[in-house]
Coordinates of C-alpha atoms (C1' of nucleotides) in Angstrom, one line a residue:
Chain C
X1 CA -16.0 -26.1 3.7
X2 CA -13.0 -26.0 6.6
X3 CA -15.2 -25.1 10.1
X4 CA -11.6 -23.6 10.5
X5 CA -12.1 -19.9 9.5
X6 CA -14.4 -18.0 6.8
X7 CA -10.8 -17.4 5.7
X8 CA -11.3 -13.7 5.4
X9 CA -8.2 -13.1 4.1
X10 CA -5.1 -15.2 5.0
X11 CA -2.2 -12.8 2.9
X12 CA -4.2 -10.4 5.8
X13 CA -3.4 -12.2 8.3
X14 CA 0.0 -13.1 7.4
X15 CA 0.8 -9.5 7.6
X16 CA -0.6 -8.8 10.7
X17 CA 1.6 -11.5 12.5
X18 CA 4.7 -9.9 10.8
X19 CA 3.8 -6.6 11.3
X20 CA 3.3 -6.8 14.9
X21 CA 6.6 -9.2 14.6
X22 CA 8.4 -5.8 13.5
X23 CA 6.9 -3.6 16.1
X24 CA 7.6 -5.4 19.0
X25 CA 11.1 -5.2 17.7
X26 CA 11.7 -9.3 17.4
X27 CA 13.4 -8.7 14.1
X28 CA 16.4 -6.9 13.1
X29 CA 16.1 -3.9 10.9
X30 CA 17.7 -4.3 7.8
X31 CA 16.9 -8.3 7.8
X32 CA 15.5 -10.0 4.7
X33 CA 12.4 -11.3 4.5
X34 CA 12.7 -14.2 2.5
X35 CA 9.8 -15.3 0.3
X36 CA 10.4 -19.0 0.3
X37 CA 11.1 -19.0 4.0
X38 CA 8.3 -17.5 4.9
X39 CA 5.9 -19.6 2.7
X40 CA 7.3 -22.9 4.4
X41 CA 7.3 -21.4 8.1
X42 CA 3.3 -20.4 7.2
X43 CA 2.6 -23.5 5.5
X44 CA 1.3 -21.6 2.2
X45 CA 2.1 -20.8 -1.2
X46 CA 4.5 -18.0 -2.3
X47 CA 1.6 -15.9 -3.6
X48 CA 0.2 -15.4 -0.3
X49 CA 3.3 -14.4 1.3
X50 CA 4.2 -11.5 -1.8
X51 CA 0.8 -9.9 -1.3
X52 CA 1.8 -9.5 2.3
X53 CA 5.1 -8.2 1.8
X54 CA 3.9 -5.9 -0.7
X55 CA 1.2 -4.7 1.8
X56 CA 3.7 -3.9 4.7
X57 CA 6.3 -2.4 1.6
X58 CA 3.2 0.1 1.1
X59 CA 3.3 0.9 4.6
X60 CA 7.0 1.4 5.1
X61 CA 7.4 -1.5 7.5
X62 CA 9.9 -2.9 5.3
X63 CA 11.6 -1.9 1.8
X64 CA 11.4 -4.0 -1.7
X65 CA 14.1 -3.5 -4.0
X66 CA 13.0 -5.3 -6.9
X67 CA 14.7 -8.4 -8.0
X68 CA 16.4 -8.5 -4.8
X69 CA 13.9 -8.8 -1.7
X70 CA 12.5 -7.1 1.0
X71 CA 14.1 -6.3 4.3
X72 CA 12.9 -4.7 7.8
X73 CA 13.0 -1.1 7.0
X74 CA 15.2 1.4 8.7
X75 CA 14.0 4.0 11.1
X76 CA 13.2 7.1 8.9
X77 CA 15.7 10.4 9.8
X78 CA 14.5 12.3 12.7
X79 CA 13.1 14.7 10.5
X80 CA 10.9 13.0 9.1
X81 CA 9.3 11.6 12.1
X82 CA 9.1 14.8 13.5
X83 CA 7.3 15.6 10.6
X84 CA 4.7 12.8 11.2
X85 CA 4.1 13.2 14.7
X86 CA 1.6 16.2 14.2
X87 CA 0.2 14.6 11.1
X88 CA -0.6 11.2 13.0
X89 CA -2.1 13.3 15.7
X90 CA -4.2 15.5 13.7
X91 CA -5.6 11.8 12.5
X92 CA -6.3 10.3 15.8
X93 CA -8.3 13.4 16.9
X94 CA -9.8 13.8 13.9
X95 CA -11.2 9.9 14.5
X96 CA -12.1 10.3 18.1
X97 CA -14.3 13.5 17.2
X98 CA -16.0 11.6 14.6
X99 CA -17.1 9.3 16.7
X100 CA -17.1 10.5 20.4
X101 CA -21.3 11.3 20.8
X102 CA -22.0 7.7 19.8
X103 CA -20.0 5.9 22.3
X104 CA -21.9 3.4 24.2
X105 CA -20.9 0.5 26.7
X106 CA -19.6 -2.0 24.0
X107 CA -16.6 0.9 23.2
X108 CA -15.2 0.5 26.7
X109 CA -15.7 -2.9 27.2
X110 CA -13.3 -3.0 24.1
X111 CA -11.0 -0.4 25.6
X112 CA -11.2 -1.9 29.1
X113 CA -10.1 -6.0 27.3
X114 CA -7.0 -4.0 25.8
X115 CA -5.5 -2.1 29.3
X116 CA -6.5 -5.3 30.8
X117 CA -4.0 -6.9 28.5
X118 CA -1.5 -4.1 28.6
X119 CA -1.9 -4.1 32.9
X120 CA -0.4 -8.1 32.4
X121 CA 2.4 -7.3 29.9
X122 CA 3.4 -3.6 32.3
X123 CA 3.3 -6.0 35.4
X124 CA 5.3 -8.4 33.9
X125 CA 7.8 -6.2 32.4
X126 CA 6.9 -7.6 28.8
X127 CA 8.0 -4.9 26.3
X128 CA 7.3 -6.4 23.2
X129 CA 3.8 -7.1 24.4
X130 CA 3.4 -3.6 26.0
X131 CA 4.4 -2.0 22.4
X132 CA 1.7 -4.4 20.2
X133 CA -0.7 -3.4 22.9
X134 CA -0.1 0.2 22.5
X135 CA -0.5 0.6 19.2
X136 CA -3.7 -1.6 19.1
X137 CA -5.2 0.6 21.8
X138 CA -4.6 3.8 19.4
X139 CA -5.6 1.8 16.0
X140 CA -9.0 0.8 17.7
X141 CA -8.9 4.6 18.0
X142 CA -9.2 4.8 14.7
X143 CA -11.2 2.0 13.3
X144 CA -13.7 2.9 15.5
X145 CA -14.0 6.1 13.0
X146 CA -15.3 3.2 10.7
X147 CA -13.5 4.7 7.5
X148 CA -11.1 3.1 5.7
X149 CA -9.3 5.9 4.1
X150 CA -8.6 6.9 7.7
X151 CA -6.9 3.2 8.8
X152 CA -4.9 3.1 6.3
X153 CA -3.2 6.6 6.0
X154 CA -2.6 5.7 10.0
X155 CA -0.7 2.8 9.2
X156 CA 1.4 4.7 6.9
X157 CA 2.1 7.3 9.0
X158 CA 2.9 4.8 12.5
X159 CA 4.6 2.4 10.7
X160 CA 7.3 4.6 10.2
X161 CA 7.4 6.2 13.8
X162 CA 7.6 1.7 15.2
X163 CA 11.1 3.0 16.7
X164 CA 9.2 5.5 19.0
X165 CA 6.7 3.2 20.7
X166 CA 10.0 1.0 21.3
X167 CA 12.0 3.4 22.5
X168 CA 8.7 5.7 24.1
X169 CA 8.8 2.6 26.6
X170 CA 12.9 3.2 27.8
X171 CA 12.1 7.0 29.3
X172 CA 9.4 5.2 31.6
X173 CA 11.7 4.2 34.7
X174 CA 8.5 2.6 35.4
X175 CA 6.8 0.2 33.3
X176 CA 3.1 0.8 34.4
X177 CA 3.3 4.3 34.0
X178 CA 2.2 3.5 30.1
X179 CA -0.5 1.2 31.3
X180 CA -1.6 4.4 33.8
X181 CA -1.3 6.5 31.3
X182 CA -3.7 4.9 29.3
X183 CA -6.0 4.3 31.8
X184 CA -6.2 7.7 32.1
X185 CA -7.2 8.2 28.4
X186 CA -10.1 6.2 28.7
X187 CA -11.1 7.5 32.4
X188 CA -11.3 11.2 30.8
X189 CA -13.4 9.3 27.8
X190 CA -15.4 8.3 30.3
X191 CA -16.6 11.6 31.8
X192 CA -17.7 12.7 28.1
X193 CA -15.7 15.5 28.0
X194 CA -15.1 15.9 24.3
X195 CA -12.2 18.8 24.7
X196 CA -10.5 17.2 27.4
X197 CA -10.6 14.1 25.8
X198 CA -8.8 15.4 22.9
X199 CA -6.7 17.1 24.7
X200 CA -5.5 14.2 26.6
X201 CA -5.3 12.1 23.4
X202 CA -3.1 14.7 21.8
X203 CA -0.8 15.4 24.7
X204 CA -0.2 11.1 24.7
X205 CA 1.3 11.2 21.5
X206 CA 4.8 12.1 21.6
Chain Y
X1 CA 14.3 -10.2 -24.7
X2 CA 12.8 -6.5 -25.0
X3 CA 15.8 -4.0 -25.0
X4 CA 12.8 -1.2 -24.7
X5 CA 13.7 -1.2 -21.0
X6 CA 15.6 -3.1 -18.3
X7 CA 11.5 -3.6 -16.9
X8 CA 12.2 -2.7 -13.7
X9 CA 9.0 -3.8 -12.5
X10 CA 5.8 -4.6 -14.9
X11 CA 3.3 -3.9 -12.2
X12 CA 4.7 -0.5 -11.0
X13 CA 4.0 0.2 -15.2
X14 CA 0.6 -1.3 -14.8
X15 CA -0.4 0.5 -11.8
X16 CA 1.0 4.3 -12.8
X17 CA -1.1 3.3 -16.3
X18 CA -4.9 2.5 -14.3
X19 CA -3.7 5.5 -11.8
X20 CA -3.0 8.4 -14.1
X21 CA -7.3 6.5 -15.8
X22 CA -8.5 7.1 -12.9
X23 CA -7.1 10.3 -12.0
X24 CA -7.9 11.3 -15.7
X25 CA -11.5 10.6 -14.9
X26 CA -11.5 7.7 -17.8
X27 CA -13.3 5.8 -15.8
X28 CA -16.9 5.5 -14.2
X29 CA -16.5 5.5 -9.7
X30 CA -17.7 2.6 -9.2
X31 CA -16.8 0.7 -12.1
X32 CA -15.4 -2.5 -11.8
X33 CA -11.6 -4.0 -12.7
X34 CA -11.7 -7.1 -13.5
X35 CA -8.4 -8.8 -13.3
X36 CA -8.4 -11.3 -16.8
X37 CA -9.6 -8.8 -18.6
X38 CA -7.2 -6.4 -17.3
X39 CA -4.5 -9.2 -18.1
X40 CA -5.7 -9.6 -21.7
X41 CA -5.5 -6.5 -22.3
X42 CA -2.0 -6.1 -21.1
X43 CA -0.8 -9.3 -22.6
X44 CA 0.3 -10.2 -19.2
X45 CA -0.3 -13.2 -16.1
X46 CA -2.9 -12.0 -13.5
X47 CA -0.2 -12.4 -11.2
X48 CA 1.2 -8.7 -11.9
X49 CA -2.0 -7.3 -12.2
X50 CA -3.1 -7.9 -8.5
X51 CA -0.1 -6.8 -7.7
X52 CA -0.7 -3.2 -9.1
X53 CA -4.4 -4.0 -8.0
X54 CA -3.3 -4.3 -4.4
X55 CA -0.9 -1.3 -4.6
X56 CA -3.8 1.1 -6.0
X57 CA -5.9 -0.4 -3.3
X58 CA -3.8 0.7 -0.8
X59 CA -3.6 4.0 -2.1
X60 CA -7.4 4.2 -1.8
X61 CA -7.4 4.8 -5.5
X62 CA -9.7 1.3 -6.1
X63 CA -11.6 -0.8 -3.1
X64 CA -11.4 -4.0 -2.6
X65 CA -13.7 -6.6 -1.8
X66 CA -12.5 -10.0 -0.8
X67 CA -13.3 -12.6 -3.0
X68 CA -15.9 -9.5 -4.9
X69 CA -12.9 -7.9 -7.1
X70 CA -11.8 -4.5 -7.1
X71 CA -14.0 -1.4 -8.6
X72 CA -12.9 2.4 -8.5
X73 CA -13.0 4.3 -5.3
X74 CA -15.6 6.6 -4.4
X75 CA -14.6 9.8 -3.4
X76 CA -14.1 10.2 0.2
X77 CA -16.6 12.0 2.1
X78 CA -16.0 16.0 2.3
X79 CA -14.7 16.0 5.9
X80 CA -12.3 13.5 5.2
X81 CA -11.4 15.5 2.3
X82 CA -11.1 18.4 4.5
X83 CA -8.7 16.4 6.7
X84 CA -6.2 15.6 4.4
X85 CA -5.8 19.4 2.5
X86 CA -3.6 20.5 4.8
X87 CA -1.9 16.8 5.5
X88 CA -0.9 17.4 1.7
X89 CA 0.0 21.3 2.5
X90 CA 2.9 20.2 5.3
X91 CA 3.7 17.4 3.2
X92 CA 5.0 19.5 -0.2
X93 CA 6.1 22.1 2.1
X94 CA 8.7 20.0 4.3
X95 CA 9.1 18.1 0.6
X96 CA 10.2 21.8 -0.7
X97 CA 12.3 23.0 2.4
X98 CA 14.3 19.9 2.5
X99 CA 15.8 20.7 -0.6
X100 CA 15.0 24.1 -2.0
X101 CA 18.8 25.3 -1.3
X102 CA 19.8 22.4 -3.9
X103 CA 17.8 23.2 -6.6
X104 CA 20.2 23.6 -9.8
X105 CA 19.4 24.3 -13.5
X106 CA 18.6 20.9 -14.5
X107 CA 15.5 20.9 -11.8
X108 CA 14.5 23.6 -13.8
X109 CA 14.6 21.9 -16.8
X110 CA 12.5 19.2 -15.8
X111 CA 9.9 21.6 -14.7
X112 CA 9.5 23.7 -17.6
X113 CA 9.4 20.1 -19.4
X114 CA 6.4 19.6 -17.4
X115 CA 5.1 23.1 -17.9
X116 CA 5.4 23.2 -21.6
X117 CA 3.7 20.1 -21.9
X118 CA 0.8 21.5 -19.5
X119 CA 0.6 24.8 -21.9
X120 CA -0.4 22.6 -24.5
X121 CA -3.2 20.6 -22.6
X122 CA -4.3 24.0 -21.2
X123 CA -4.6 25.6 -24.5
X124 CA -6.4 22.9 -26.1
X125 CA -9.0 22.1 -23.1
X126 CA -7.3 18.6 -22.9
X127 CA -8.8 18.1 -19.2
X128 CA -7.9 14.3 -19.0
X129 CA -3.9 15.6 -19.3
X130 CA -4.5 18.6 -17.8
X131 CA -5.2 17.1 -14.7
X132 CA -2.4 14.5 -15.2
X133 CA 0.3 17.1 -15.6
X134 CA -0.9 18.8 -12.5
X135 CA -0.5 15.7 -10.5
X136 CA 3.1 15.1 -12.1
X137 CA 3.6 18.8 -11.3
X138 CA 3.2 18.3 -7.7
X139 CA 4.3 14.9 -7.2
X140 CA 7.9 15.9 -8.9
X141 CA 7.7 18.5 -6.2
X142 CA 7.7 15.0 -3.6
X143 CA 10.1 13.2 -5.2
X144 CA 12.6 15.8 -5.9
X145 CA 13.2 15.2 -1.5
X146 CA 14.4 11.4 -2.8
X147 CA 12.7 10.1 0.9
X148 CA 10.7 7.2 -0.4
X149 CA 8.8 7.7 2.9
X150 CA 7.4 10.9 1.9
X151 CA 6.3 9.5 -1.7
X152 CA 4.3 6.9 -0.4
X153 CA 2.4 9.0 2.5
X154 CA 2.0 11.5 -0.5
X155 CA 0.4 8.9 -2.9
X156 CA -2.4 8.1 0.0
X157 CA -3.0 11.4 0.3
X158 CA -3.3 12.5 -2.9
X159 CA -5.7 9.2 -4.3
X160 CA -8.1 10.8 -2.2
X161 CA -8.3 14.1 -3.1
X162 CA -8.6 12.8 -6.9
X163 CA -12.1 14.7 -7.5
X164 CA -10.7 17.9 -6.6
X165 CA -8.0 18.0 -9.3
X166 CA -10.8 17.2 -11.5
X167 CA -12.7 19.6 -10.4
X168 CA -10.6 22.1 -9.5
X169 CA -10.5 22.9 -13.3
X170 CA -14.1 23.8 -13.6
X171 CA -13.8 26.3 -11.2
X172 CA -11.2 28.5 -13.8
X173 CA -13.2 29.9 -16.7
X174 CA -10.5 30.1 -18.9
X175 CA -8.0 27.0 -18.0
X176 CA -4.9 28.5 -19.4
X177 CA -5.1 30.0 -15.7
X178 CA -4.5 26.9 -14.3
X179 CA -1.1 26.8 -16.5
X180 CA 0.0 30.3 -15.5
X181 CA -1.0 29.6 -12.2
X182 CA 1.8 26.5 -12.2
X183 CA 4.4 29.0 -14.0
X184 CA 4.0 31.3 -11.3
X185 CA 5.1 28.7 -8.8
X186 CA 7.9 27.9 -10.9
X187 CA 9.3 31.9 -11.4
X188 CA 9.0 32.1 -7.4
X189 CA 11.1 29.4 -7.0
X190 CA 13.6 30.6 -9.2
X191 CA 14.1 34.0 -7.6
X192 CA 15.4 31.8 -4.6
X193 CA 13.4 33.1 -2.2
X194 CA 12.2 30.3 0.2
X195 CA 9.3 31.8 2.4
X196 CA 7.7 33.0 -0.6
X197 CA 7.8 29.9 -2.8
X198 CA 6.5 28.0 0.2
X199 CA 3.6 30.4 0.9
X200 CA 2.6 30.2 -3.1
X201 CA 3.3 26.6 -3.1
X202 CA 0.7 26.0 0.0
X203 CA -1.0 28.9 -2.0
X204 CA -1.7 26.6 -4.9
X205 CA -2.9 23.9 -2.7
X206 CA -7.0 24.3 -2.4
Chain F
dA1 C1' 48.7 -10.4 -3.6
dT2 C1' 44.9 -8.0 -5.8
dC3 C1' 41.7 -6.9 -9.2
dG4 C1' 38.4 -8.3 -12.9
dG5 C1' 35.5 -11.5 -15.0
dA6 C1' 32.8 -15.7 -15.6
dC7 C1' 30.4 -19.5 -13.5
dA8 C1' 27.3 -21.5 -9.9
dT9 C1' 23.8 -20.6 -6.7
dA10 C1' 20.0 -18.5 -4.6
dT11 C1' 16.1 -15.4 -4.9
dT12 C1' 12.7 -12.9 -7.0
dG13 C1' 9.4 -12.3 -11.1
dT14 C1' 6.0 -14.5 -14.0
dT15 C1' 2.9 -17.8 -15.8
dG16 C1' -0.9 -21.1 -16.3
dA17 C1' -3.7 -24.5 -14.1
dC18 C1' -6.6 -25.7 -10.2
dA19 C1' -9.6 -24.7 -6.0
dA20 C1' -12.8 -21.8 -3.4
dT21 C1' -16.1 -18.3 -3.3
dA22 C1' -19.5 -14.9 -4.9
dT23 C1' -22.8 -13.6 -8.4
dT24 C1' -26.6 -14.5 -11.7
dG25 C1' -30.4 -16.7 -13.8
dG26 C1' -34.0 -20.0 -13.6
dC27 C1' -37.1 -23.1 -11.3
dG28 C1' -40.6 -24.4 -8.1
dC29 C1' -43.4 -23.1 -4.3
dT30 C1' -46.8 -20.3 -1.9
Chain X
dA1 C1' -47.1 -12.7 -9.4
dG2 C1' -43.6 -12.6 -5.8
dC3 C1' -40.3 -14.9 -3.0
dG4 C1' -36.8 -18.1 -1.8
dC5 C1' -33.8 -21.8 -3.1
dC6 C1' -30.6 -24.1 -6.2
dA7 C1' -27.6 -24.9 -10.0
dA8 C1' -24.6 -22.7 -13.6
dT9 C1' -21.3 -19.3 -14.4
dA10 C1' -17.9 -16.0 -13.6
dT11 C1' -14.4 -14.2 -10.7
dT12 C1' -11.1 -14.2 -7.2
dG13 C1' -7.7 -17.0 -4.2
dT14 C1' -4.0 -20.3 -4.2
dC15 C1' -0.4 -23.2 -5.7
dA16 C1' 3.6 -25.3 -8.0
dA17 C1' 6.7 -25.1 -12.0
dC18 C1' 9.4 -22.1 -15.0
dA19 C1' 12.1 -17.8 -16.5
dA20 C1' 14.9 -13.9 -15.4
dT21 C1' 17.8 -11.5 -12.4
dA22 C1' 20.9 -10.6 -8.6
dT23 C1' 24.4 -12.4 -5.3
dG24 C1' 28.5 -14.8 -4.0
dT25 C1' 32.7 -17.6 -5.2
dC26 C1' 36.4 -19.2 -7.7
dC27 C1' 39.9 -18.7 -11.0
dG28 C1' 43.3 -16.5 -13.7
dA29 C1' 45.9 -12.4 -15.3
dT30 C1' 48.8 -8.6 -14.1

DNA sequence: ATCGGACATATTGTTGACAATATTGGCGCT
DNA sequence: AGCGCCAATATTGTCAACAATATGTCCGAT
């Protein structure tokens, strides 16, 4: 057997390098996302590359019309992001209740690697980076919850508010005032303070 | 060539057909779907049937197990549940607002379409389609907004709540309640009067 | 010159065969 | 007899070729 990878998935994988392509905003909406294309730029089969366009299709990151391809999807109307917003934050809090008595030191070493990473990309002025980093610090939020149904109504629900963490990072004049911001988050964590904590999360979440 | 239908999309088919099973309670949690037998049985390749696989997957209707197959989805645990009520009650209620000042005869139609045919299962204690209609009841209520974005966070939500639609039916004594129940909903909304067809509407929603 | 239709091309949809992996039953060992 | 290992089987994962459909272009008629 390869000594590569247990191979836990590779149409998995695939997504996850488009979706955090998306994200950090290094393709255009409205671009297609050609099947062929994509097979030869991964070095695999067709098959691979439908099952991760259909998985990003169920999570709004791009659209399929059928017979015709998918393309980066369109920021949904304002409306419907604000009506999201609260539903996405209801979800985050929800997780970090679920969870918050059991964490131990392994947690915020976790936490700590990703605002180490984020510190490097706010320093260095490195938007895309800064978004992916961002939105990995609130998923690990939620996978921590350890339930799946959780994860992925979350990805449903952020992958059509991508435009927000873009843009979220514009109204800083200061880059590092994300990366403090976060800091923050986990500092309150910290103290054990399960209302404040919440609290904080909720108020972080435009 | 088939002029049944232009076919737009064999696995969309394939996937509404195992969805409205499952819903219907036709078959066992835990059961397993096994993908030739699957494409025997709907004289089709296995490609299209991972593809509506995949999709229900997503919608936490089945779970999947990498390189283990698919089986049906247990229900989520109660607090989960609890989570997602109200998710689904600001869902259909923004669905509703957005375009309850449009509503015209021929909505009307449609609904009583789906009414008369939920009279029927009502009357004969058809719970398998009794079930189904209230699903179509309340997802027409979605899609009748025409935002895809709202249909697909709607679908997650709703895959998970599954058991409480099935449910939900014991708790009536006499089921033709559940049918008037729906009517009601209906006559609110066509007195025009929007606060009271979105209080009977979240009403409705346990 | 512009509009409509048909052809050529490109892309997606589908299929069957092959490879990789997990499950199951049997065998030997303790 | 019980436990662990190993082969046989079944199932999923992947690929390349084929079919169906949409897109874009060119030509001719008005």
């Amino acid at each position: 057997m390869d000594a590569t990878k247990p191979d836990q998935g590779q149409s998995e994988q695939i997504a996850n390098r488009l979706r955090t392509d998306i994200i950090a905003g290094r393709m255009e909406e409205g671009s297609p996302l050609r099947e062929i294309a994509l097979a030869k730029q991964f070095k695999v089969g067709r098959g691979p590359i439908r099952e991760a366009l259909q998985r990003l299709s169920h999570e709004g990151m791009v659209v399929a019309k059928p017979n015709c391809g998918v393309r980066v999807a369109t920021s949904p109307p304002n409306s419907i992001q604000e009506l999201i917003v609260p539903l996405r934050r209801t979800l985050e809090t929800f997780a970090l209740r679920s969870f918050f008595q059991d964490l131990n030191a392994n947690d915020f070493d976790q936490w700590h690697s990703i605002l180490k990473r984020m510190r490097i990309a706010c320093e260095t002025s490195d938007y895309a980076s800064t978004v992916e980093l961002d939105i990995e610090f609130h998923q690990s939020i939620v996978e921590r919850a350890a339930q799946n149904d959780l994860l992925s109504i979350w990805l449903t629900l952020v992958s059509r508010l991508r435009n927000q963490f873009q843009n979220g990072h514009r109204k800083y004049d200061d880059p590092m005032k994300i990366y403090y911001e976060h800091v923050s988050i986990i500092t309150i964590f910290q103290t054990g303070d399960l209302e404040q904590s919440l609290q904080t999360l909720e108020w972080s979440i435009t």
